[in-house]
CSV table of C-alpha atoms and ligand atoms in Angstrom, one decimal:
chain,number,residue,atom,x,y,z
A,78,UNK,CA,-68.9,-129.1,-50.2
A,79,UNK,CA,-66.7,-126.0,-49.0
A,80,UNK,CA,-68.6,-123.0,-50.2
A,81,UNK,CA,-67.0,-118.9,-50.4
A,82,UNK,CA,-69.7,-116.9,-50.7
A,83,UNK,CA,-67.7,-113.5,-51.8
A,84,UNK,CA,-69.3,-110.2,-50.3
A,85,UNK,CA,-70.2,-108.8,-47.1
A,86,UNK,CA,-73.5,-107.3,-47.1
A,87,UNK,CA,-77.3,-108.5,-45.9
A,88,UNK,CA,-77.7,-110.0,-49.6
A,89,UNK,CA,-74.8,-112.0,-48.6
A,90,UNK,CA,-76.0,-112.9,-44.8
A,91,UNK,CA,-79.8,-114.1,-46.3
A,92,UNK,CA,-77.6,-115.9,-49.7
A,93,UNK,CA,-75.4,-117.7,-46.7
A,94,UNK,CA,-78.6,-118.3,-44.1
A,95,UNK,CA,-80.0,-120.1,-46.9
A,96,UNK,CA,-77.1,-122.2,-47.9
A,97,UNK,CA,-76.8,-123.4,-44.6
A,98,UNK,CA,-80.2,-125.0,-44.7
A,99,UNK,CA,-78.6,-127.3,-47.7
A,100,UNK,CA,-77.6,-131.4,-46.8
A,101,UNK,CA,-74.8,-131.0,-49.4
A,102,UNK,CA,-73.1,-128.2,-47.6
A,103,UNK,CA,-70.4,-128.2,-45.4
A,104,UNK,CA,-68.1,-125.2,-44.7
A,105,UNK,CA,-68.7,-122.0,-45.6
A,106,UNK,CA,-66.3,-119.1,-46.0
A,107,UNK,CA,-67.6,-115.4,-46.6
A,108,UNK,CA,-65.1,-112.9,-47.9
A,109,UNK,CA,-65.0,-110.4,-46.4
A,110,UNK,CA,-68.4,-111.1,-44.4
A,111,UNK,CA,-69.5,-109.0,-41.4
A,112,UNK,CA,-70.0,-109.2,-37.9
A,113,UNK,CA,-73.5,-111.4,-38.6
A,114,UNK,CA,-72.1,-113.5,-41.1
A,115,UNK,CA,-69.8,-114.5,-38.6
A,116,UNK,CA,-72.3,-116.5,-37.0
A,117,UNK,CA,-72.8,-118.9,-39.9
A,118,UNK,CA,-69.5,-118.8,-42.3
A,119,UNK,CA,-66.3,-118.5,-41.6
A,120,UNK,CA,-64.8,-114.5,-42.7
A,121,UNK,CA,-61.9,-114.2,-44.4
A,122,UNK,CA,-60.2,-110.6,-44.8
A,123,UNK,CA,-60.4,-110.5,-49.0
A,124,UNK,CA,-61.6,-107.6,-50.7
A,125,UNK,CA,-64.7,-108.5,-52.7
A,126,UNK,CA,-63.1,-106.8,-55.6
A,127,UNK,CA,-59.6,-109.2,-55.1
A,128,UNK,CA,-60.1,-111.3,-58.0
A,129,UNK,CA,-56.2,-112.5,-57.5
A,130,UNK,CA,-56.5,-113.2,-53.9
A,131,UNK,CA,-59.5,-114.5,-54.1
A,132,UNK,CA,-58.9,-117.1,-56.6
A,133,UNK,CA,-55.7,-117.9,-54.5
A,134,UNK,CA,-57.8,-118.3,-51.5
A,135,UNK,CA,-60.0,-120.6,-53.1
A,136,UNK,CA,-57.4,-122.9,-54.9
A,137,UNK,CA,-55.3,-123.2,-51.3
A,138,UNK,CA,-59.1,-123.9,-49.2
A,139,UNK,CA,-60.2,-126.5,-51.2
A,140,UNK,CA,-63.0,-124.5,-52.2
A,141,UNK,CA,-65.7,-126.6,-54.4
A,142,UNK,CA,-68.2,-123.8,-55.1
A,143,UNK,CA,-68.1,-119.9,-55.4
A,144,UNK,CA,-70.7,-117.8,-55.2
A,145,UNK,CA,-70.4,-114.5,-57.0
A,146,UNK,CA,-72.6,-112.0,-55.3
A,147,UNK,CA,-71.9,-108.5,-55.5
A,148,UNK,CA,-71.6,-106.6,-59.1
A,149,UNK,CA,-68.5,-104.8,-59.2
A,150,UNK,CA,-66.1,-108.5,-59.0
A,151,UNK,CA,-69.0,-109.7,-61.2
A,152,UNK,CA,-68.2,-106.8,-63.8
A,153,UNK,CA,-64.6,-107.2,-63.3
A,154,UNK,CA,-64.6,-111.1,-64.3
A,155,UNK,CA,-64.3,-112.7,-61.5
A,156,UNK,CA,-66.0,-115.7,-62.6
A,157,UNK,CA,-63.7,-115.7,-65.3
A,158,UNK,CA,-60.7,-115.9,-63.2
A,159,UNK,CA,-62.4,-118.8,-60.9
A,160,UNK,CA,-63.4,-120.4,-64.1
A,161,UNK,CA,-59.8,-120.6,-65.6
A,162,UNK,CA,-58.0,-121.9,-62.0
A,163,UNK,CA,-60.8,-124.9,-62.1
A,164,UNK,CA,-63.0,-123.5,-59.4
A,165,UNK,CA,-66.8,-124.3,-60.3
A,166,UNK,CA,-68.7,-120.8,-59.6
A,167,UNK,CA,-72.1,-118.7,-59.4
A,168,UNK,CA,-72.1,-115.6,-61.6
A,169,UNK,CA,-72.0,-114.4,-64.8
A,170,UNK,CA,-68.8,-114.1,-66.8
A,171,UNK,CA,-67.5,-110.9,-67.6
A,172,UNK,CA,-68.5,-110.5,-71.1
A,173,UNK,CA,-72.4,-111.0,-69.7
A,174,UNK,CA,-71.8,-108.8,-66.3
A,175,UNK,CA,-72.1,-105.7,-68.9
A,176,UNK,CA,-75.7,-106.0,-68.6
A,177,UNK,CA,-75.3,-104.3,-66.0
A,178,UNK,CA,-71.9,-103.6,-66.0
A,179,UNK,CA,-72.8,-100.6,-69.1
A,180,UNK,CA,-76.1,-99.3,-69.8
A,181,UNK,CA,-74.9,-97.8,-73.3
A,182,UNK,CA,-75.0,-101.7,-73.8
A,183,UNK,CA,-78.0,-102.6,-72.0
A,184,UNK,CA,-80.3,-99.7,-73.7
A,185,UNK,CA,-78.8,-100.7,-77.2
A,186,UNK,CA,-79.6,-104.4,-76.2
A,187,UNK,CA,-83.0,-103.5,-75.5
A,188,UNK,CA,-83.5,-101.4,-78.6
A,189,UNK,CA,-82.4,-104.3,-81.0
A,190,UNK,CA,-84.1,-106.8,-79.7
A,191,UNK,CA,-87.5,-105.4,-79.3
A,192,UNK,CA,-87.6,-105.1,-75.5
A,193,UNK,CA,-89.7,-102.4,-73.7
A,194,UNK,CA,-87.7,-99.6,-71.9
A,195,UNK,CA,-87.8,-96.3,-72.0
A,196,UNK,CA,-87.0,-94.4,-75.1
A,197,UNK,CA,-83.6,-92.9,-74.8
A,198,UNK,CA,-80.2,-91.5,-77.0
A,199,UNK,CA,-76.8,-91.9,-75.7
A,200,UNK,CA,-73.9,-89.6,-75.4
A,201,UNK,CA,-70.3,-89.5,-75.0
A,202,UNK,CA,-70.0,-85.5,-76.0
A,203,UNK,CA,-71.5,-83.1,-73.5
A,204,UNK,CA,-72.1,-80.0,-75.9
A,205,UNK,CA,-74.7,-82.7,-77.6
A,206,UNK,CA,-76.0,-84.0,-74.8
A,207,UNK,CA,-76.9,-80.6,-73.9
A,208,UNK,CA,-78.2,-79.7,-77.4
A,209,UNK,CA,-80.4,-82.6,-76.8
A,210,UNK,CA,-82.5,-82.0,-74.0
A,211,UNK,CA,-82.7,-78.3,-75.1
A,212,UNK,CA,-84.0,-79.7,-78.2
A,213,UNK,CA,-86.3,-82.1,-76.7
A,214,UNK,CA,-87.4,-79.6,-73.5
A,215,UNK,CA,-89.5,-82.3,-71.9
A,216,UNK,CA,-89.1,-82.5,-68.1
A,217,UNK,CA,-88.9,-84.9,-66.1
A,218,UNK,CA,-86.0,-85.9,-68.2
A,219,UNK,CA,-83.7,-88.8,-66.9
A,220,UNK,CA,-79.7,-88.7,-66.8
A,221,UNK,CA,-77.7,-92.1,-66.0
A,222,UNK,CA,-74.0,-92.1,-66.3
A,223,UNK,CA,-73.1,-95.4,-68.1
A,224,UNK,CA,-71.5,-97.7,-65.5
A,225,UNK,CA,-71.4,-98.9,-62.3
A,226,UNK,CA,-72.1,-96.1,-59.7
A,227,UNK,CA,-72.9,-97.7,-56.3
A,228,UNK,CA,-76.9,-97.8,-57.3
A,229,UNK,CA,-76.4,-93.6,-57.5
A,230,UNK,CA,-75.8,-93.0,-61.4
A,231,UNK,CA,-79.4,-91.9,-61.9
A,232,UNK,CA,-80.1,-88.3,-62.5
A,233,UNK,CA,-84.2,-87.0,-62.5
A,234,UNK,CA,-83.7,-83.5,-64.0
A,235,UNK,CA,-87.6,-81.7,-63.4
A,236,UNK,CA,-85.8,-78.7,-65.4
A,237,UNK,CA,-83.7,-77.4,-68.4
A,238,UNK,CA,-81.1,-76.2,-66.0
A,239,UNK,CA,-81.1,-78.9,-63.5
A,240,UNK,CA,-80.1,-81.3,-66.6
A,241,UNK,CA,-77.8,-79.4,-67.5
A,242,UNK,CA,-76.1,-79.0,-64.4
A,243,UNK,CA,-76.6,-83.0,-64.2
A,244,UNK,CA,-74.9,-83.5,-67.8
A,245,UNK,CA,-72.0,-81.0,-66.5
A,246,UNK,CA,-71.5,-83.1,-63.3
A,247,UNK,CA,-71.8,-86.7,-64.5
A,248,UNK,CA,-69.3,-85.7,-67.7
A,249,UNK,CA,-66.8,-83.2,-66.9
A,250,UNK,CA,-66.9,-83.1,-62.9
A,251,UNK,CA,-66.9,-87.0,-63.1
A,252,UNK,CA,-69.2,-87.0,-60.1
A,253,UNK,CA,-69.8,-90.8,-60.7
A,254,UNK,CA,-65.8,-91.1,-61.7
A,255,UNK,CA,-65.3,-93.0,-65.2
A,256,UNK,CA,-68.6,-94.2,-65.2
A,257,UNK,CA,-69.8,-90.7,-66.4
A,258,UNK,CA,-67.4,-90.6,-69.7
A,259,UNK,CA,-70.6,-91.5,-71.4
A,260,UNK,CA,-74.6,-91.2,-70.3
A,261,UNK,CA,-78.1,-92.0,-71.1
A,262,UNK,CA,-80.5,-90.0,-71.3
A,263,UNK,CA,-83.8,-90.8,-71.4
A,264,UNK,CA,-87.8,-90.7,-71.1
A,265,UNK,CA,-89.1,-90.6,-67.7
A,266,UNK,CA,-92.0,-93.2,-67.1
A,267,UNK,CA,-93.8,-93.5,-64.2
A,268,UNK,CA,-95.8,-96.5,-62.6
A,269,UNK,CA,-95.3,-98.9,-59.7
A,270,UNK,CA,-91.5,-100.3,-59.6
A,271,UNK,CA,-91.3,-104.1,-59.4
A,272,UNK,CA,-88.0,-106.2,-59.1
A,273,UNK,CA,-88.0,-109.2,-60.6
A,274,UNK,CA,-84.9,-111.6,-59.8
A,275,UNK,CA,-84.2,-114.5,-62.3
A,276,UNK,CA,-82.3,-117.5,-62.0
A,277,UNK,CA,-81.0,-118.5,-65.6
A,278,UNK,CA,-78.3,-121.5,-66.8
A,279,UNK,CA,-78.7,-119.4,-70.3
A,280,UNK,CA,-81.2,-122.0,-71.7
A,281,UNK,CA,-84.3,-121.9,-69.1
A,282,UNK,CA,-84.9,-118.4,-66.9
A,283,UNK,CA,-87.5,-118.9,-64.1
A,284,UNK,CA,-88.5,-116.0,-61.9
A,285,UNK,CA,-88.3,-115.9,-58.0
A,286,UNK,CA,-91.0,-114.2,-56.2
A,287,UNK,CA,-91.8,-111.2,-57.6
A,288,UNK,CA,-90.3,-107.8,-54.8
A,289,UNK,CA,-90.6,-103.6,-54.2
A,290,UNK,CA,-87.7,-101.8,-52.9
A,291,UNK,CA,-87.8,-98.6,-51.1
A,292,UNK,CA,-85.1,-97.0,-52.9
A,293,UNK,CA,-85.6,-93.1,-51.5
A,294,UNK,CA,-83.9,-92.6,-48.1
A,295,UNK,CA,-87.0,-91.1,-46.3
A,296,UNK,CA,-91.2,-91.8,-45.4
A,297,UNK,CA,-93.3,-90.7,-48.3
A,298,UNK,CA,-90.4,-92.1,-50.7
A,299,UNK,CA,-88.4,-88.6,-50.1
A,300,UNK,CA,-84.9,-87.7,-49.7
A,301,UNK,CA,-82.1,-89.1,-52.0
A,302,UNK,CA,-81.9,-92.8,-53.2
A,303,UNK,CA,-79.7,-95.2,-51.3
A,304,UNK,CA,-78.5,-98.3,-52.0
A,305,UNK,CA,-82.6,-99.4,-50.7
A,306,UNK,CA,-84.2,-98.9,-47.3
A,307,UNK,CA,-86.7,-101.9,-47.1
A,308,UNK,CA,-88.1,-104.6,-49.5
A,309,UNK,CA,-91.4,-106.9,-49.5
A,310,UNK,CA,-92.3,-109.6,-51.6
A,311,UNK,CA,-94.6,-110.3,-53.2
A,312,UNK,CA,-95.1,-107.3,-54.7
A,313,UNK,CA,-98.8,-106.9,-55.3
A,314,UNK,CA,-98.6,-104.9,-58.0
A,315,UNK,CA,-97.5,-107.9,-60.2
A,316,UNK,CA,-100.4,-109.5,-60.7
A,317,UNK,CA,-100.3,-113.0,-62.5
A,318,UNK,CA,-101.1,-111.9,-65.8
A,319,UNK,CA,-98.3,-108.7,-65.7
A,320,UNK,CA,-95.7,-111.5,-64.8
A,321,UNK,CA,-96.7,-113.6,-67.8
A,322,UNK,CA,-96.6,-110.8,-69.7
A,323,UNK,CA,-93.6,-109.7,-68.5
A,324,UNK,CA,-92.3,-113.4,-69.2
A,325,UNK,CA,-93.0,-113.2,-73.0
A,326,UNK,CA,-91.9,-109.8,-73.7
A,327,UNK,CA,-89.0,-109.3,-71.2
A,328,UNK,CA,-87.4,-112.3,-69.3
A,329,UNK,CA,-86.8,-115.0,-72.2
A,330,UNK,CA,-85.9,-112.1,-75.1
A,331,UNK,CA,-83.4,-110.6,-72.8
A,332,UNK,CA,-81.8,-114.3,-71.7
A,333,UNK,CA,-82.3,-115.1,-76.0
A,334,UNK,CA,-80.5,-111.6,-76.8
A,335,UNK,CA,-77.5,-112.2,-74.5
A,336,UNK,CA,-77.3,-115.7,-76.3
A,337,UNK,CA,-77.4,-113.9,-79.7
A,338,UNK,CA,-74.6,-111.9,-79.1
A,339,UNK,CA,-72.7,-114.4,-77.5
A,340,UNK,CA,-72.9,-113.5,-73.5
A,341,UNK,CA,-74.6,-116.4,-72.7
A,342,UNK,CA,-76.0,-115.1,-69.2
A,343,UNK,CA,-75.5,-117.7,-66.3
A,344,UNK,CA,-77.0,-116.6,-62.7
A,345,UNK,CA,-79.4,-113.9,-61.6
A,346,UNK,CA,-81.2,-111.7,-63.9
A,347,UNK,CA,-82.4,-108.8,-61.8
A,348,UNK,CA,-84.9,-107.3,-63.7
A,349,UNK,CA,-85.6,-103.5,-62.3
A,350,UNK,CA,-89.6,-103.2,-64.3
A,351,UNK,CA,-92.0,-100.0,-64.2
A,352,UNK,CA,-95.2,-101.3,-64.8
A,353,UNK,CA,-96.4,-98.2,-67.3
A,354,UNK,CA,-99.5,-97.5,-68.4
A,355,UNK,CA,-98.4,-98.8,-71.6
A,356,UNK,CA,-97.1,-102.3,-69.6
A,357,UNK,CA,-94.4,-103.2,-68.0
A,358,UNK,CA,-90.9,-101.8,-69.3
A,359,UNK,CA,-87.1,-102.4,-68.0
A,360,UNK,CA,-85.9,-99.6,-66.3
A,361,UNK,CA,-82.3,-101.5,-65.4
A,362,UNK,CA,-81.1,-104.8,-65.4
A,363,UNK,CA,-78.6,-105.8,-63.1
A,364,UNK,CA,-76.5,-109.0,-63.3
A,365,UNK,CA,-76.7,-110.5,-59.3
A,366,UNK,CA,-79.4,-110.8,-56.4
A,367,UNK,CA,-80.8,-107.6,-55.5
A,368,UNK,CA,-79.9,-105.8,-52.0
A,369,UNK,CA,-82.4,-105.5,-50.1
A,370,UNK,CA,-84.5,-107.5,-52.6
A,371,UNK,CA,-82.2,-111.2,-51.4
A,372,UNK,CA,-83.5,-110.6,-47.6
A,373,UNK,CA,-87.2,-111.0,-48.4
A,374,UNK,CA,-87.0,-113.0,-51.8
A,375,UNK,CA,-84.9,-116.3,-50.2
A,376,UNK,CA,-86.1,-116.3,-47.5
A,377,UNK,CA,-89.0,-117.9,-49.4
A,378,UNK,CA,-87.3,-119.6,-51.4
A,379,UNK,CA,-88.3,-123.8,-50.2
A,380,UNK,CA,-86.0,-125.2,-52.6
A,381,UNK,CA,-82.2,-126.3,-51.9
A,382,UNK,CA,-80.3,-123.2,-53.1
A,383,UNK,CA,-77.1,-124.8,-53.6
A,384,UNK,CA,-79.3,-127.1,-56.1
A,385,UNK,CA,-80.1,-124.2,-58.1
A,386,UNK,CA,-76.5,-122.8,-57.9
A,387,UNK,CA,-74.7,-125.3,-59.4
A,388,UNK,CA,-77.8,-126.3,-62.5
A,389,UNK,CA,-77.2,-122.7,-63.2
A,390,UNK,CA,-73.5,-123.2,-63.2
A,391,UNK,CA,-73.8,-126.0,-64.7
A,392,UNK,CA,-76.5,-125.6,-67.5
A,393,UNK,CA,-79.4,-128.2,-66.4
A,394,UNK,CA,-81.5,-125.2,-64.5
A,395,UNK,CA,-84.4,-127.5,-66.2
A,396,UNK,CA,-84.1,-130.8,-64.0
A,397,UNK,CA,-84.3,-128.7,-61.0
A,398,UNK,CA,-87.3,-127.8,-58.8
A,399,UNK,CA,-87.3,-124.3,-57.7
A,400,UNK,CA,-90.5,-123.9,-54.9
A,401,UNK,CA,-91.6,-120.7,-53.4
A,402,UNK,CA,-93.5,-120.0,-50.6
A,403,UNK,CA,-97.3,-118.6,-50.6
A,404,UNK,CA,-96.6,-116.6,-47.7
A,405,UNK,CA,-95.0,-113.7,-47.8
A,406,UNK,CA,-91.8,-111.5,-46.3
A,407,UNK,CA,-90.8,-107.9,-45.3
A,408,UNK,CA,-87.2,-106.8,-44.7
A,409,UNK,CA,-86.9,-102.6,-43.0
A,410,UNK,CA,-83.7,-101.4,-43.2
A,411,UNK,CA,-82.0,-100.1,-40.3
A,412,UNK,CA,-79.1,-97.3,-41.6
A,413,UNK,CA,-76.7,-94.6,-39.5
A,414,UNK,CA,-78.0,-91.4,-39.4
A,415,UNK,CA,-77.3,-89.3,-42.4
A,416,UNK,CA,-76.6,-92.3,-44.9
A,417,UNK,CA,-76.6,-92.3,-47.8
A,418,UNK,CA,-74.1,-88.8,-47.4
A,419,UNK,CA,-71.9,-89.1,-44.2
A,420,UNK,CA,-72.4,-90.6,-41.2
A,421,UNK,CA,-70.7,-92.3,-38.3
A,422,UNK,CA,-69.3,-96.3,-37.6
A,423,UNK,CA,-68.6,-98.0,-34.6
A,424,UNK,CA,-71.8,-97.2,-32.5
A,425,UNK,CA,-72.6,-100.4,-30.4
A,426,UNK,CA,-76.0,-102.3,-31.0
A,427,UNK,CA,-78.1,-103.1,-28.5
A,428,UNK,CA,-80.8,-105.3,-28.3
A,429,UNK,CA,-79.2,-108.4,-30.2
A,430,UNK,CA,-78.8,-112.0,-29.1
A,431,UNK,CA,-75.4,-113.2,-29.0
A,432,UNK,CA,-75.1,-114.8,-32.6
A,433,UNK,CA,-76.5,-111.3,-34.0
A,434,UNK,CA,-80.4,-112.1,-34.4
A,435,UNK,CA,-83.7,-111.7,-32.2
A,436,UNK,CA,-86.3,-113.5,-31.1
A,437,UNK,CA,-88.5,-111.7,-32.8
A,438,UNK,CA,-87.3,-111.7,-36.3
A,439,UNK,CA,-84.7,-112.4,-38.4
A,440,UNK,CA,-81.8,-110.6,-39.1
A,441,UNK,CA,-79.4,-109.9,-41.9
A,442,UNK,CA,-76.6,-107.9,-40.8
A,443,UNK,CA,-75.3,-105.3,-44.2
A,444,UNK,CA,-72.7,-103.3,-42.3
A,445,UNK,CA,-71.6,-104.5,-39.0
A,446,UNK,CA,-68.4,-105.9,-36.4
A,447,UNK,CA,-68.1,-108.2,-34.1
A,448,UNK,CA,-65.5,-107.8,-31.2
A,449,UNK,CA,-65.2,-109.3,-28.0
A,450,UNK,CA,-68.9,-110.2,-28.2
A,451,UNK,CA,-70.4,-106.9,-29.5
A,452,UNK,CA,-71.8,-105.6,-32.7
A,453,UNK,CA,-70.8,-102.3,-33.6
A,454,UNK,CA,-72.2,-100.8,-36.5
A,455,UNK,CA,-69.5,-100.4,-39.5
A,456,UNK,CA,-71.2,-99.2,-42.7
A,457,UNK,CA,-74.7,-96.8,-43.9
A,458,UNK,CA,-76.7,-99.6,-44.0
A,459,UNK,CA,-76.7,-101.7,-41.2
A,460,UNK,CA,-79.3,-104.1,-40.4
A,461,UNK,CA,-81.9,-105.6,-42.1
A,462,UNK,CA,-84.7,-106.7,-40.1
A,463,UNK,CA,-86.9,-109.2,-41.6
A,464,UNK,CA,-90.6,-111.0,-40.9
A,465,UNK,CA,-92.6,-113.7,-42.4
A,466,UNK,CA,-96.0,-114.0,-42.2
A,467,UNK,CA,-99.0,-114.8,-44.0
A,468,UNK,CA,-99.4,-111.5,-46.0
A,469,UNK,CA,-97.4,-108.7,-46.4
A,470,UNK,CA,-99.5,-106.5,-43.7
A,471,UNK,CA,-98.7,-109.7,-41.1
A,472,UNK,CA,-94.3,-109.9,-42.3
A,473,UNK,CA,-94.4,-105.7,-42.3
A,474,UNK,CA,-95.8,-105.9,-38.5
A,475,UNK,CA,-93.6,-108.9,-37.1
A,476,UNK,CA,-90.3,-106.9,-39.1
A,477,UNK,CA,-91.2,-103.3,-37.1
A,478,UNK,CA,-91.7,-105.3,-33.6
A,479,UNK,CA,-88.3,-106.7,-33.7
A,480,UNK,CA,-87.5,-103.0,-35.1
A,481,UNK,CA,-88.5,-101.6,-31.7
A,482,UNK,CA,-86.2,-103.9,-29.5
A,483,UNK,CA,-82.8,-103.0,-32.0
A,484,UNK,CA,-81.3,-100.1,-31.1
A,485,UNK,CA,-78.0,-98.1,-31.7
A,486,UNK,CA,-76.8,-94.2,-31.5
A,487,UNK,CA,-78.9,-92.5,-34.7
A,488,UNK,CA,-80.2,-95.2,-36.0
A,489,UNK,CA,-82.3,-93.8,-39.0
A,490,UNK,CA,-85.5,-96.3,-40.7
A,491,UNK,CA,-88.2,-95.7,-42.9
A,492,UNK,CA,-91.3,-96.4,-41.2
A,493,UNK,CA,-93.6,-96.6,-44.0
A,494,UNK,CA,-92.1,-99.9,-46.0
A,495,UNK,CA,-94.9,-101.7,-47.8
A,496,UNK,CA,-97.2,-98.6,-47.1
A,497,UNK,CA,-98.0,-97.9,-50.7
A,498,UNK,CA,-99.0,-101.4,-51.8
A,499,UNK,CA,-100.8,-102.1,-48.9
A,500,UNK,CA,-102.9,-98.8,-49.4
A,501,UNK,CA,-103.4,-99.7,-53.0
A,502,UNK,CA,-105.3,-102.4,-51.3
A,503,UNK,CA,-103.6,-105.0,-52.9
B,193,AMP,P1,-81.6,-97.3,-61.2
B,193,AMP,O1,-80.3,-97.0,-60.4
B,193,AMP,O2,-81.4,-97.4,-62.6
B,193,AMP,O3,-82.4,-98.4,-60.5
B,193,AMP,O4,-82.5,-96.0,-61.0
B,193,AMP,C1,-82.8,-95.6,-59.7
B,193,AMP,C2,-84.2,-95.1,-59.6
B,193,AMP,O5,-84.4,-94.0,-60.5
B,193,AMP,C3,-85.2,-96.2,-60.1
B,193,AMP,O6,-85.5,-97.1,-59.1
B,193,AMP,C4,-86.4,-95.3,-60.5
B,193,AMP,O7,-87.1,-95.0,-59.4
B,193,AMP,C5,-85.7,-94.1,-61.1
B,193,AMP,N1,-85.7,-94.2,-62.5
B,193,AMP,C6,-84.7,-94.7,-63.3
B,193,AMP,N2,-85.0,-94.6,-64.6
B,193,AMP,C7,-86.2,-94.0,-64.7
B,193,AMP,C8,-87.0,-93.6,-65.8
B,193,AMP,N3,-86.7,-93.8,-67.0
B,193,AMP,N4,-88.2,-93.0,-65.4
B,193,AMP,C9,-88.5,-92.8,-64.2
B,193,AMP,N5,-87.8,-93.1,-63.1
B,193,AMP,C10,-86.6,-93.7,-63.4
B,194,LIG,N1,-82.0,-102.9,-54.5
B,194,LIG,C1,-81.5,-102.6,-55.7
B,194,LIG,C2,-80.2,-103.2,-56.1
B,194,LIG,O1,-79.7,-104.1,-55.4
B,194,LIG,O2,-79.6,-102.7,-57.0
């Protein structure tokens, strides 16, 4: 089968590594890709957001399968558009994208069906937003404009005046552009953070191994969130019976609810959990394969993915197997200095074989070129170095060697991935 994979990030690189381990495929194109895709698909210059040209490119290449992987085409309805010019595809349809695509919607989904997540109001009018959190005057409070924002629509205000000055910037500054024309705002929980990533053909929803992210740019989980520094998975905080519960009370409503309003959901379900002392509660969905949550999930993953692609696609996700590993996997995040603010492209990478891994580990390239032979690096996040190993402690260690031997000009990563649930001596 000729596969396009669209996107060009390491979610991408580990969704395309793993393809290529399947009998059934044959080509792959990745659009746009990046330097290390190049390796394994072949990159075709089409923004991920393209939904015409994309569509064109598939109908003129022959293409058999799509796979939808980043939100914003997702959100946009690219699946539709595929859908309607007879190209078979991976992704949710617009009218289910707005999971994650609006979390006015999302929240109120929640709320109706029964779901846990933190209590919350919404608000399209600043002067009552404002009234609001005067009214309430409890601190932390939490402000999220309503739509996509590049993972950065979250506000923690630990003050009356810092949520005010986060309801002036997300409203009438438009910090977050349109996204911020309405916001939620709501109660701040705390707990461990646990992503949970769910395939679902709308009828059956099964769970993949259970992940942390590192969302904070910084050690000691400091500094401002990025798009996510570093995963692991499992993530020991999930314990059997939290996931069953989680199961019961969060997975199958949420798949039931987007049938009952008629967004059947078809693809990933990533479930963003805070496991409160009152149990586990949905802090954000999202509608695709988390980034950096892919890189240590699939890698896992012992099943054929392309399998489990198309039973989604094609509503039999029941007949398939879908096998995980025991052992687990650790992917640190190599980013240009200053990211996630400013920083500089094009610094040359050292340390790389020629087809853009290592010996000791492997890699996952999120923002990088390839010319004449060379990686440069071309976005904030740029590598994604990822181990295996029996346990977490044994994946973290093999994922900070290969760390060592990768080098470029201010290369920034956290060095404490995994710390925290390895400490909770889990
Ligand atoms: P999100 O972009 O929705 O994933 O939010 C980014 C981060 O903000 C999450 O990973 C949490 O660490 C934090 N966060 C979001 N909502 C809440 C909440 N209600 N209480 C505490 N922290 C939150
Ligand atoms: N790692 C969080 C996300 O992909 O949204």
């Amino acid at each position: 089968m000729n596969i396009l994979v669209v996107g060009g990030g390491g979610r991408e690189h580990a969704i395309i590594h793993k393809l290529t381990e399947s009998p059934k495929v044959s080509r792959i194109y990745a659009a746009p890709g990046n330097g290390g895709i190049a390796a394994l698909a072949e990159c075709v210059p089409i923004k991920a957001t393209d939904l015409e040209k994309m569509v064109e490119f598939a109908v003129s290449h022959a293409i058999d399968f799509c796979v939808i992987a980043p939100d914003d085409p997702l959100v946009l309805g690219m699946a539709d558009a595929m859908e309607e010019a007879g190209i078979r595809c991976f992704g949710p349809n617009r009218a289910a994208a707005v999971l994650e695509g609006s979390k006015v919607f999302s929240k109120n989904l929640m709320k109706k069906y029964g779901i846990p997540t933190a209590a919350y109001e919404t608000f399209s009018d600043p002067a009552e937003a404002m009234a609001y959190v005067r009214g309430q005057n409890r601190f932390p409070t939490v402000i999220k404009a309503d739509g996509l924002a590049l993972g950065k629509g979250v506000l923690i205000a630990e003050d009356l005046a810092a949520a005010e000055e986060g309801i002036r910037s997300i409203m009438e500054d438009r910090i977050f552009g349109q996204s911020g024309s309405r916001i939620v705002i709501e109660e701040f929980l705390t707990g461990p953070e646990v992503s949970v990533l769910a395939f679902t053909d709308s009828h059956t929803i099964v769970p993949m191994v259970s992940a942390m992210d590192h969302k904070r740019a910084l050690d000691g989980d400091c500094g401002l969130n990025t798009g996510g520094m570093g995963s692991i998975a499992p993530n020991p905080f999930l314990t059997p019976e939290l996931l069953e519960e989680c199961r019961r009370s969060i997975f199958v409503p949420t798949m039931e609810a987007m049938n009952q309003e008629g967004r059947p959901f078809k693809g990933v379900i990533f479930f963003g959990l805070m496991l409160t002392p009152q149990g586990p509660k949905v802090i954000e969905y999202n509608c695709r394969f988390g980034d950096p949550e892919a890189q240590s999930v699939l890698p896992l993953l012992e099943s054929d993915l392309l399998e489990i692609f198309e039973a989604c696609a094609d509503e039999r996700l029941a007949e398939v197997e879908i096998r995980f590993s025991d052992r687990a996997a650790a992917c640190v995040m190599m980013a240009s200095g200053g990211y996630p603010v400013s920083y500089e492209s094009g610094k040359e990478i050292s340390g790389l074989e020629p087809d853009g891994q290592s010996s000791r580990a492997r890699i996952y390239h999120s923002g990088t070129r390839l010319e004449d032979g060379r990686y440069y690096t071309a976005g904030g996040r740029v590598l994604g170095v990822c181990g295996s190993g029996a346990t977490v402690a044994e994946a973290l260690e093999k994922a900070y060697q290969a760390v060592g031997s990768i080098s470029f000009d201010q290369a920034h990563y956290r060095k404490d991935i995994g710390r925290r649930a390895l400490e909770a001596g889990k």
